[in-house]
Amino acid sequence: MFGRNKVGVLRTDPENVENIPTDGGRRQRGVLEVLGAVITALSLLYIALTFPVTIWGCARIIQEYERAVIFRLGRLIKGKGVKGPGLFWIIPWLDEIQTVDLRTVCIDVEPQEVLTADSVPLQVDAVLFYRVVEPVLWVTRAQDGPLLTRLLAQTSLRATVGSHSLSQIITQRRSMAQKMEEVIGAASRPWGVRVQRVELRGLVLPVDLLRCMALEAEAQRVARAKLISAEAELGASLALQRAASALSPVALQLRYLQSLSSVHSSASVIVTAVPMEILRKLTPHIT
């Protein structure tokens, strides 16, 4: 029996639940199916009786890269409900056709304002390539498939870029694109879509940040140049030290005389020879 509890909610006794009639919906659907079958049979009979005239209205042709999803009286026709490519037949006043393009589609994702994980604002855009592999799902589960795919790509782009730092975005663009491809593919698979490729196309940074990055890069290059120059000077001094330690006093004197002869005399250069004995007294460490 039915009754109301203290809060005024309808209460049903478990013993009487099975007595409630539940086949009304089935009966109504059965009647509608029978009515639809009768209408279809009468339509086919009419087409057969007026065959030479109605054949032109019943014939449809679609291209190799297209498929036709056919609804008869609001329902998919028996089978997969997909026709094509080429010539097929319909009942014009009962069938509704929706043509689906199976070619690869490119979506240009508009630049998105994103704040990275290290709080750097930037604009990033991408391109998405996909194709429809299940025309029935594309028609029955997505009201506006291209718009849904575009919005999904935008949100995935913002979420993926926002979870990485600026250095990771610059150095790991391909891995981020693959992650976006997996996320978009998993979300759009119930719509009958296969995502083929996702690419991050461009990054736009603020002017002040670009100036700071340029100064940082210039400072790093100057530091590397100074380090390389210092290492070269150190190597040259070590090589000269090893060479000087290997020379005998006679060879050192000959080298000294050779150096004097290689100097060109001019009005601004005066060359004076100093005996080695004086140099030994001035530099006692030379033997």
mmCIF file with all atom_site columns, N, CA, C and O in Angstrom, residues 156-197:
data_model
loop_
_atom_site.group_PDB
_atom_site.id
_atom_site.type_symbol
_atom_site.label_atom_id
_atom_site.label_alt_id
_atom_site.label_comp_id
_atom_site.label_asym_id
_atom_site.label_entity_id
_atom_site.label_seq_id
_atom_site.pdbx_PDB_ins_code
_atom_site.Cartn_x
_atom_site.Cartn_y
_atom_site.Cartn_z
_atom_site.occupancy
_atom_site.B_iso_or_equiv
_atom_site.pdbx_formal_charge
_atom_site.auth_seq_id
_atom_site.auth_comp_id
_atom_site.auth_asym_id
_atom_site.auth_atom_id
_atom_site.pdbx_PDB_model_num
ATOM 1   N N  . SER A 1 156 ? 42.171 21.413 -22.972 1.00 0.00 ? 156 SER A N  1
ATOM 2   C CA . SER A 1 156 ? 43.324 20.527 -22.769 1.00 0.00 ? 156 SER A CA 1
ATOM 3   C C  . SER A 1 156 ? 44.629 21.291 -22.918 1.00 0.00 ? 156 SER A C  1
ATOM 4   O O  . SER A 1 156 ? 45.594 21.037 -22.180 1.00 0.00 ? 156 SER A O  1
ATOM 5   N N  . LEU A 1 157 ? 44.669 22.237 -23.851 1.00 0.00 ? 157 LEU A N  1
ATOM 6   C CA . LEU A 1 157 ? 45.870 23.056 -24.026 1.00 0.00 ? 157 LEU A CA 1
ATOM 7   C C  . LEU A 1 157 ? 46.152 23.893 -22.789 1.00 0.00 ? 157 LEU A C  1
ATOM 8   O O  . LEU A 1 157 ? 47.293 23.940 -22.299 1.00 0.00 ? 157 LEU A O  1
ATOM 9   N N  . ARG A 1 158 ? 45.138 24.516 -22.247 1.00 0.00 ? 158 ARG A N  1
ATOM 10  C CA . ARG A 1 158 ? 45.323 25.340 -21.054 1.00 0.00 ? 158 ARG A CA 1
ATOM 11  C C  . ARG A 1 158 ? 45.757 24.488 -19.858 1.00 0.00 ? 158 ARG A C  1
ATOM 12  O O  . ARG A 1 158 ? 46.635 24.877 -19.078 1.00 0.00 ? 158 ARG A O  1
ATOM 13  N N  . ALA A 1 159 ? 45.122 23.329 -19.689 1.00 0.00 ? 159 ALA A N  1
ATOM 14  C CA . ALA A 1 159 ? 45.462 22.476 -18.550 1.00 0.00 ? 159 ALA A CA 1
ATOM 15  C C  . ALA A 1 159 ? 46.874 21.913 -18.664 1.00 0.00 ? 159 ALA A C  1
ATOM 16  O O  . ALA A 1 159 ? 47.617 21.858 -17.675 1.00 0.00 ? 159 ALA A O  1
ATOM 17  N N  . THR A 1 160 ? 47.277 21.511 -19.864 1.00 0.00 ? 160 THR A N  1
ATOM 18  C CA . THR A 1 160 ? 48.598 20.918 -20.037 1.00 0.00 ? 160 THR A CA 1
ATOM 19  C C  . THR A 1 160 ? 49.702 21.947 -19.863 1.00 0.00 ? 160 THR A C  1
ATOM 20  O O  . THR A 1 160 ? 50.690 21.714 -19.165 1.00 0.00 ? 160 THR A O  1
ATOM 21  N N  . VAL A 1 161 ? 49.551 23.120 -20.494 1.00 0.00 ? 161 VAL A N  1
ATOM 22  C CA . VAL A 1 161 ? 50.578 24.158 -20.383 1.00 0.00 ? 161 VAL A CA 1
ATOM 23  C C  . VAL A 1 161 ? 50.638 24.710 -18.961 1.00 0.00 ? 161 VAL A C  1
ATOM 24  O O  . VAL A 1 161 ? 51.715 25.001 -18.436 1.00 0.00 ? 161 VAL A O  1
ATOM 25  N N  . GLY A 1 162 ? 49.491 24.840 -18.302 1.00 0.00 ? 162 GLY A N  1
ATOM 26  C CA . GLY A 1 162 ? 49.476 25.383 -16.952 1.00 0.00 ? 162 GLY A CA 1
ATOM 27  C C  . GLY A 1 162 ? 50.112 24.490 -15.918 1.00 0.00 ? 162 GLY A C  1
ATOM 28  O O  . GLY A 1 162 ? 50.454 24.954 -14.820 1.00 0.00 ? 162 GLY A O  1
ATOM 29  N N  . SER A 1 163 ? 50.298 23.223 -16.213 1.00 0.00 ? 163 SER A N  1
ATOM 30  C CA . SER A 1 163 ? 50.920 22.299 -15.260 1.00 0.00 ? 163 SER A CA 1
ATOM 31  C C  . SER A 1 163 ? 52.423 22.157 -15.454 1.00 0.00 ? 163 SER A C  1
ATOM 32  O O  . SER A 1 163 ? 53.047 21.326 -14.788 1.00 0.00 ? 163 SER A O  1
ATOM 33  N N  . HIS A 1 164 ? 53.026 22.927 -16.367 1.00 0.00 ? 164 HIS A N  1
ATOM 34  C CA . HIS A 1 164 ? 54.468 22.864 -16.610 1.00 0.00 ? 164 HIS A CA 1
ATOM 35  C C  . HIS A 1 164 ? 55.083 24.251 -16.414 1.00 0.00 ? 164 HIS A C  1
ATOM 36  O O  . HIS A 1 164 ? 54.409 25.271 -16.540 1.00 0.00 ? 164 HIS A O  1
ATOM 37  N N  . SER A 1 165 ? 56.372 24.247 -16.116 1.00 0.00 ? 165 SER A N  1
ATOM 38  C CA . SER A 1 165 ? 57.111 25.505 -16.005 1.00 0.00 ? 165 SER A CA 1
ATOM 39  C C  . SER A 1 165 ? 57.536 25.980 -17.389 1.00 0.00 ? 165 SER A C  1
ATOM 40  O O  . SER A 1 165 ? 57.429 25.252 -18.386 1.00 0.00 ? 165 SER A O  1
ATOM 41  N N  . LEU A 1 166 ? 58.048 27.222 -17.438 1.00 0.00 ? 166 LEU A N  1
ATOM 42  C CA . LEU A 1 166 ? 58.427 27.799 -18.725 1.00 0.00 ? 166 LEU A CA 1
ATOM 43  C C  . LEU A 1 166 ? 59.568 27.018 -19.365 1.00 0.00 ? 166 LEU A C  1
ATOM 44  O O  . LEU A 1 166 ? 59.544 26.764 -20.580 1.00 0.00 ? 166 LEU A O  1
ATOM 45  N N  . SER A 1 167 ? 60.558 26.640 -18.596 1.00 0.00 ? 167 SER A N  1
ATOM 46  C CA . SER A 1 167 ? 61.671 25.868 -19.160 1.00 0.00 ? 167 SER A CA 1
ATOM 47  C C  . SER A 1 167 ? 61.212 24.523 -19.698 1.00 0.00 ? 167 SER A C  1
ATOM 48  O O  . SER A 1 167 ? 61.680 24.064 -20.755 1.00 0.00 ? 167 SER A O  1
ATOM 49  N N  . GLN A 1 168 ? 60.280 23.868 -19.009 1.00 0.00 ? 168 GLN A N  1
ATOM 50  C CA . GLN A 1 168 ? 59.752 22.598 -19.504 1.00 0.00 ? 168 GLN A CA 1
ATOM 51  C C  . GLN A 1 168 ? 58.954 22.790 -20.782 1.00 0.00 ? 168 GLN A C  1
ATOM 52  O O  . GLN A 1 168 ? 59.020 21.952 -21.694 1.00 0.00 ? 168 GLN A O  1
ATOM 53  N N  . ILE A 1 169 ? 58.200 23.877 -20.879 1.00 0.00 ? 169 ILE A N  1
ATOM 54  C CA . ILE A 1 169 ? 57.423 24.138 -22.090 1.00 0.00 ? 169 ILE A CA 1
ATOM 55  C C  . ILE A 1 169 ? 58.343 24.342 -23.287 1.00 0.00 ? 169 ILE A C  1
ATOM 56  O O  . ILE A 1 169 ? 58.058 23.888 -24.402 1.00 0.00 ? 169 ILE A O  1
ATOM 57  N N  . ILE A 1 170 ? 59.478 25.024 -23.067 1.00 0.00 ? 170 ILE A N  1
ATOM 58  C CA . ILE A 1 170 ? 60.399 25.299 -24.167 1.00 0.00 ? 170 ILE A CA 1
ATOM 59  C C  . ILE A 1 170 ? 61.149 24.042 -24.589 1.00 0.00 ? 170 ILE A C  1
ATOM 60  O O  . ILE A 1 170 ? 61.364 23.808 -25.788 1.00 0.00 ? 170 ILE A O  1
ATOM 61  N N  . THR A 1 171 ? 61.545 23.206 -23.638 1.00 0.00 ? 171 THR A N  1
ATOM 62  C CA . THR A 1 171 ? 62.385 22.040 -23.944 1.00 0.00 ? 171 THR A CA 1
ATOM 63  C C  . THR A 1 171 ? 61.599 20.748 -24.155 1.00 0.00 ? 171 THR A C  1
ATOM 64  O O  . THR A 1 171 ? 62.154 19.799 -24.711 1.00 0.00 ? 171 THR A O  1
ATOM 65  N N  . GLN A 1 172 ? 60.337 20.687 -23.709 1.00 0.00 ? 172 GLN A N  1
ATOM 66  C CA . GLN A 1 172 ? 59.577 19.436 -23.795 1.00 0.00 ? 172 GLN A CA 1
ATOM 67  C C  . GLN A 1 172 ? 58.272 19.623 -24.570 1.00 0.00 ? 172 GLN A C  1
ATOM 68  O O  . GLN A 1 172 ? 57.222 19.108 -24.179 1.00 0.00 ? 172 GLN A O  1
ATOM 69  N N  . ARG A 1 173 ? 58.335 20.338 -25.654 1.00 0.00 ? 173 ARG A N  1
ATOM 70  C CA . ARG A 1 173 ? 57.120 20.622 -26.414 1.00 0.00 ? 173 ARG A CA 1
ATOM 71  C C  . ARG A 1 173 ? 56.522 19.354 -27.022 1.00 0.00 ? 173 ARG A C  1
ATOM 72  O O  . ARG A 1 173 ? 55.301 19.190 -27.068 1.00 0.00 ? 173 ARG A O  1
ATOM 73  N N  . ARG A 1 174 ? 57.374 18.466 -27.508 1.00 0.00 ? 174 ARG A N  1
ATOM 74  C CA . ARG A 1 174 ? 56.857 17.250 -28.146 1.00 0.00 ? 174 ARG A CA 1
ATOM 75  C C  . ARG A 1 174 ? 56.170 16.338 -27.137 1.00 0.00 ? 174 ARG A C  1
ATOM 76  O O  . ARG A 1 174 ? 55.107 15.783 -27.416 1.00 0.00 ? 174 ARG A O  1
ATOM 77  N N  . SER A 1 175 ? 56.758 16.173 -25.956 1.00 0.00 ? 175 SER A N  1
ATOM 78  C CA . SER A 1 175 ? 56.130 15.328 -24.941 1.00 0.00 ? 175 SER A CA 1
ATOM 79  C C  . SER A 1 175 ? 54.814 15.933 -24.461 1.00 0.00 ? 175 SER A C  1
ATOM 80  O O  . SER A 1 175 ? 53.840 15.206 -24.208 1.00 0.00 ? 175 SER A O  1
ATOM 81  N N  . MET A 1 176 ? 54.743 17.259 -24.367 1.00 0.00 ? 176 MET A N  1
ATOM 82  C CA . MET A 1 176 ? 53.488 17.905 -23.988 1.00 0.00 ? 176 MET A CA 1
ATOM 83  C C  . MET A 1 176 ? 52.432 17.704 -25.061 1.00 0.00 ? 176 MET A C  1
ATOM 84  O O  . MET A 1 176 ? 51.248 17.474 -24.755 1.00 0.00 ? 176 MET A O  1
ATOM 85  N N  . ALA A 1 177 ? 52.832 17.788 -26.334 1.00 0.00 ? 177 ALA A N  1
ATOM 86  C CA . ALA A 1 177 ? 51.880 17.556 -27.427 1.00 0.00 ? 177 ALA A CA 1
ATOM 87  C C  . ALA A 1 177 ? 51.350 16.122 -27.394 1.00 0.00 ? 177 ALA A C  1
ATOM 88  O O  . ALA A 1 177 ? 50.159 15.875 -27.631 1.00 0.00 ? 177 ALA A O  1
ATOM 89  N N  . GLN A 1 178 ? 52.214 15.156 -27.094 1.00 0.00 ? 178 GLN A N  1
ATOM 90  C CA . GLN A 1 178 ? 51.765 13.770 -26.998 1.00 0.00 ? 178 GLN A CA 1
ATOM 91  C C  . GLN A 1 178 ? 50.804 13.579 -25.832 1.00 0.00 ? 178 GLN A C  1
ATOM 92  O O  . GLN A 1 178 ? 49.822 12.830 -25.938 1.00 0.00 ? 178 GLN A O  1
ATOM 93  N N  . LYS A 1 179 ? 51.064 14.262 -24.719 1.00 0.00 ? 179 LYS A N  1
ATOM 94  C CA . LYS A 1 179 ? 50.150 14.173 -23.576 1.00 0.00 ? 179 LYS A CA 1
ATOM 95  C C  . LYS A 1 179 ? 48.787 14.753 -23.939 1.00 0.00 ? 179 LYS A C  1
ATOM 96  O O  . LYS A 1 179 ? 47.739 14.175 -23.605 1.00 0.00 ? 179 LYS A O  1
ATOM 97  N N  . MET A 1 180 ? 48.770 15.901 -24.633 1.00 0.00 ? 180 MET A N  1
ATOM 98  C CA . MET A 1 180 ? 47.507 16.480 -25.087 1.00 0.00 ? 180 MET A CA 1
ATOM 99  C C  . MET A 1 180 ? 46.789 15.528 -26.039 1.00 0.00 ? 180 MET A C  1
ATOM 100 O O  . MET A 1 180 ? 45.557 15.389 -25.989 1.00 0.00 ? 180 MET A O  1
ATOM 101 N N  . GLU A 1 181 ? 47.540 14.886 -26.917 1.00 0.00 ? 181 GLU A N  1
ATOM 102 C CA . GLU A 1 181 ? 46.941 13.945 -27.862 1.00 0.00 ? 181 GLU A CA 1
ATOM 103 C C  . GLU A 1 181 ? 46.240 12.800 -27.139 1.00 0.00 ? 181 GLU A C  1
ATOM 104 O O  . GLU A 1 181 ? 45.137 12.386 -27.517 1.00 0.00 ? 181 GLU A O  1
ATOM 105 N N  . GLU A 1 182 ? 46.872 12.279 -26.090 1.00 0.00 ? 182 GLU A N  1
ATOM 106 C CA . GLU A 1 182 ? 46.256 11.199 -25.318 1.00 0.00 ? 182 GLU A CA 1
ATOM 107 C C  . GLU A 1 182 ? 44.998 11.671 -24.598 1.00 0.00 ? 182 GLU A C  1
ATOM 108 O O  . GLU A 1 182 ? 43.976 10.970 -24.584 1.00 0.00 ? 182 GLU A O  1
ATOM 109 N N  . VAL A 1 183 ? 45.063 12.869 -23.995 1.00 0.00 ? 183 VAL A N  1
ATOM 110 C CA . VAL A 1 183 ? 43.905 13.372 -23.252 1.00 0.00 ? 183 VAL A CA 1
ATOM 111 C C  . VAL A 1 183 ? 42.730 13.640 -24.192 1.00 0.00 ? 183 VAL A C  1
ATOM 112 O O  . VAL A 1 183 ? 41.585 13.221 -23.926 1.00 0.00 ? 183 VAL A O  1
ATOM 113 N N  . ILE A 1 184 ? 42.974 14.312 -25.301 1.00 0.00 ? 184 ILE A N  1
ATOM 114 C CA . ILE A 1 184 ? 41.893 14.625 -26.244 1.00 0.00 ? 184 ILE A CA 1
ATOM 115 C C  . ILE A 1 184 ? 41.358 13.352 -26.875 1.00 0.00 ? 184 ILE A C  1
ATOM 116 O O  . ILE A 1 184 ? 40.148 13.209 -27.079 1.00 0.00 ? 184 ILE A O  1
ATOM 117 N N  . GLY A 1 185 ? 42.246 12.412 -27.190 1.00 0.00 ? 185 GLY A N  1
ATOM 118 C CA . GLY A 1 185 ? 41.786 11.152 -27.792 1.00 0.00 ? 185 GLY A CA 1
ATOM 119 C C  . GLY A 1 185 ? 40.898 10.353 -26.860 1.00 0.00 ? 185 GLY A C  1
ATOM 120 O O  . GLY A 1 185 ? 39.877 9.796  -27.285 1.00 0.00 ? 185 GLY A O  1
ATOM 121 N N  . ALA A 1 186 ? 41.257 10.300 -25.565 1.00 0.00 ? 186 ALA A N  1
ATOM 122 C CA . ALA A 1 186 ? 40.429 9.557  -24.611 1.00 0.00 ? 186 ALA A CA 1
ATOM 123 C C  . ALA A 1 186 ? 39.075 10.218 -24.414 1.00 0.00 ? 186 ALA A C  1
ATOM 124 O O  . ALA A 1 186 ? 38.055 9.537  -24.253 1.00 0.00 ? 186 ALA A O  1
ATOM 125 N N  . ALA A 1 187 ? 39.036 11.568 -24.429 1.00 0.00 ? 187 ALA A N  1
ATOM 126 C CA . ALA A 1 187 ? 37.769 12.264 -24.207 1.00 0.00 ? 187 ALA A CA 1
ATOM 127 C C  . ALA A 1 187 ? 36.862 12.235 -25.432 1.00 0.00 ? 187 ALA A C  1
ATOM 128 O O  . ALA A 1 187 ? 35.634 12.244 -25.290 1.00 0.00 ? 187 ALA A O  1
ATOM 129 N N  . SER A 1 188 ? 37.435 12.202 -26.624 1.00 0.00 ? 188 SER A N  1
ATOM 130 C CA . SER A 1 188 ? 36.622 12.257 -27.848 1.00 0.00 ? 188 SER A CA 1
ATOM 131 C C  . SER A 1 188 ? 36.337 10.887 -28.445 1.00 0.00 ? 188 SER A C  1
ATOM 132 O O  . SER A 1 188 ? 35.599 10.795 -29.430 1.00 0.00 ? 188 SER A O  1
ATOM 133 N N  . ARG A 1 189 ? 36.890 9.836  -27.871 1.00 0.00 ? 189 ARG A N  1
ATOM 134 C CA . ARG A 1 189 ? 36.641 8.499  -28.414 1.00 0.00 ? 189 ARG A CA 1
ATOM 135 C C  . ARG A 1 189 ? 35.167 8.117  -28.360 1.00 0.00 ? 189 ARG A C  1
ATOM 136 O O  . ARG A 1 189 ? 34.656 7.491  -29.305 1.00 0.00 ? 189 ARG A O  1
ATOM 137 N N  . PRO A 1 190 ? 34.400 8.464  -27.313 1.00 0.00 ? 190 PRO A N  1
ATOM 138 C CA . PRO A 1 190 ? 32.958 8.149  -27.343 1.00 0.00 ? 190 PRO A CA 1
ATOM 139 C C  . PRO A 1 190 ? 32.185 8.861  -28.450 1.00 0.00 ? 190 PRO A C  1
ATOM 140 O O  . PRO A 1 190 ? 31.057 8.473  -28.738 1.00 0.00 ? 190 PRO A O  1
ATOM 141 N N  . TRP A 1 191 ? 32.750 9.874  -29.067 1.00 0.00 ? 191 TRP A N  1
ATOM 142 C CA . TRP A 1 191 ? 32.083 10.564 -30.180 1.00 0.00 ? 191 TRP A CA 1
ATOM 143 C C  . TRP A 1 191 ? 32.416 9.953  -31.532 1.00 0.00 ? 191 TRP A C  1
ATOM 144 O O  . TRP A 1 191 ? 31.970 10.448 -32.558 1.00 0.00 ? 191 TRP A O  1
ATOM 145 N N  . GLY A 1 192 ? 33.235 8.892  -31.533 1.00 0.00 ? 192 GLY A N  1
ATOM 146 C CA . GLY A 1 192 ? 33.622 8.282  -32.803 1.00 0.00 ? 192 GLY A CA 1
ATOM 147 C C  . GLY A 1 192 ? 34.742 9.001  -33.503 1.00 0.00 ? 192 GLY A C  1
ATOM 148 O O  . GLY A 1 192 ? 34.843 8.951  -34.725 1.00 0.00 ? 192 GLY A O  1
ATOM 149 N N  . VAL A 1 193 ? 35.629 9.663  -32.739 1.00 0.00 ? 193 VAL A N  1
ATOM 150 C CA . VAL A 1 193 ? 36.715 10.469 -33.301 1.00 0.00 ? 193 VAL A CA 1
ATOM 151 C C  . VAL A 1 193 ? 38.046 9.810  -32.971 1.00 0.00 ? 193 VAL A C  1
ATOM 152 O O  . VAL A 1 193 ? 38.227 9.259  -31.885 1.00 0.00 ? 193 VAL A O  1
ATOM 153 N N  . ARG A 1 194 ? 38.979 9.872  -33.913 1.00 0.00 ? 194 ARG A N  1
ATOM 154 C CA . ARG A 1 194 ? 40.344 9.424  -33.680 1.00 0.00 ? 194 ARG A CA 1
ATOM 155 C C  . ARG A 1 194 ? 41.280 10.611 -33.868 1.00 0.00 ? 194 ARG A C  1
ATOM 156 O O  . ARG A 1 194 ? 41.372 11.187 -34.953 1.00 0.00 ? 194 ARG A O  1
ATOM 157 N N  . VAL A 1 195 ? 41.961 10.975 -32.794 1.00 0.00 ? 195 VAL A N  1
ATOM 158 C CA . VAL A 1 195 ? 42.914 12.088 -32.845 1.00 0.00 ? 195 VAL A CA 1
ATOM 159 C C  . VAL A 1 195 ? 44.213 11.566 -33.449 1.00 0.00 ? 195 VAL A C  1
ATOM 160 O O  . VAL A 1 195 ? 44.793 10.589 -32.969 1.00 0.00 ? 195 VAL A O  1
ATOM 161 N N  . GLN A 1 196 ? 44.684 12.224 -34.510 1.00 0.00 ? 196 GLN A N  1
ATOM 162 C CA . GLN A 1 196 ? 45.876 11.774 -35.213 1.00 0.00 ? 196 GLN A CA 1
ATOM 163 C C  . GLN A 1 196 ? 47.143 12.480 -34.758 1.00 0.00 ? 196 GLN A C  1
ATOM 164 O O  . GLN A 1 196 ? 48.199 11.853 -34.646 1.00 0.00 ? 196 GLN A O  1
ATOM 165 N N  . ARG A 1 197 ? 47.054 13.766 -34.481 1.00 0.00 ? 197 ARG A N  1
ATOM 166 C CA . ARG A 1 197 ? 48.273 14.502 -34.100 1.00 0.00 ? 197 ARG A CA 1
ATOM 167 C C  . ARG A 1 197 ? 47.895 15.830 -33.465 1.00 0.00 ? 197 ARG A C  1
ATOM 168 O O  . ARG A 1 197 ? 46.904 16.447 -33.852 1.00 0.00 ? 197 ARG A O  1
#
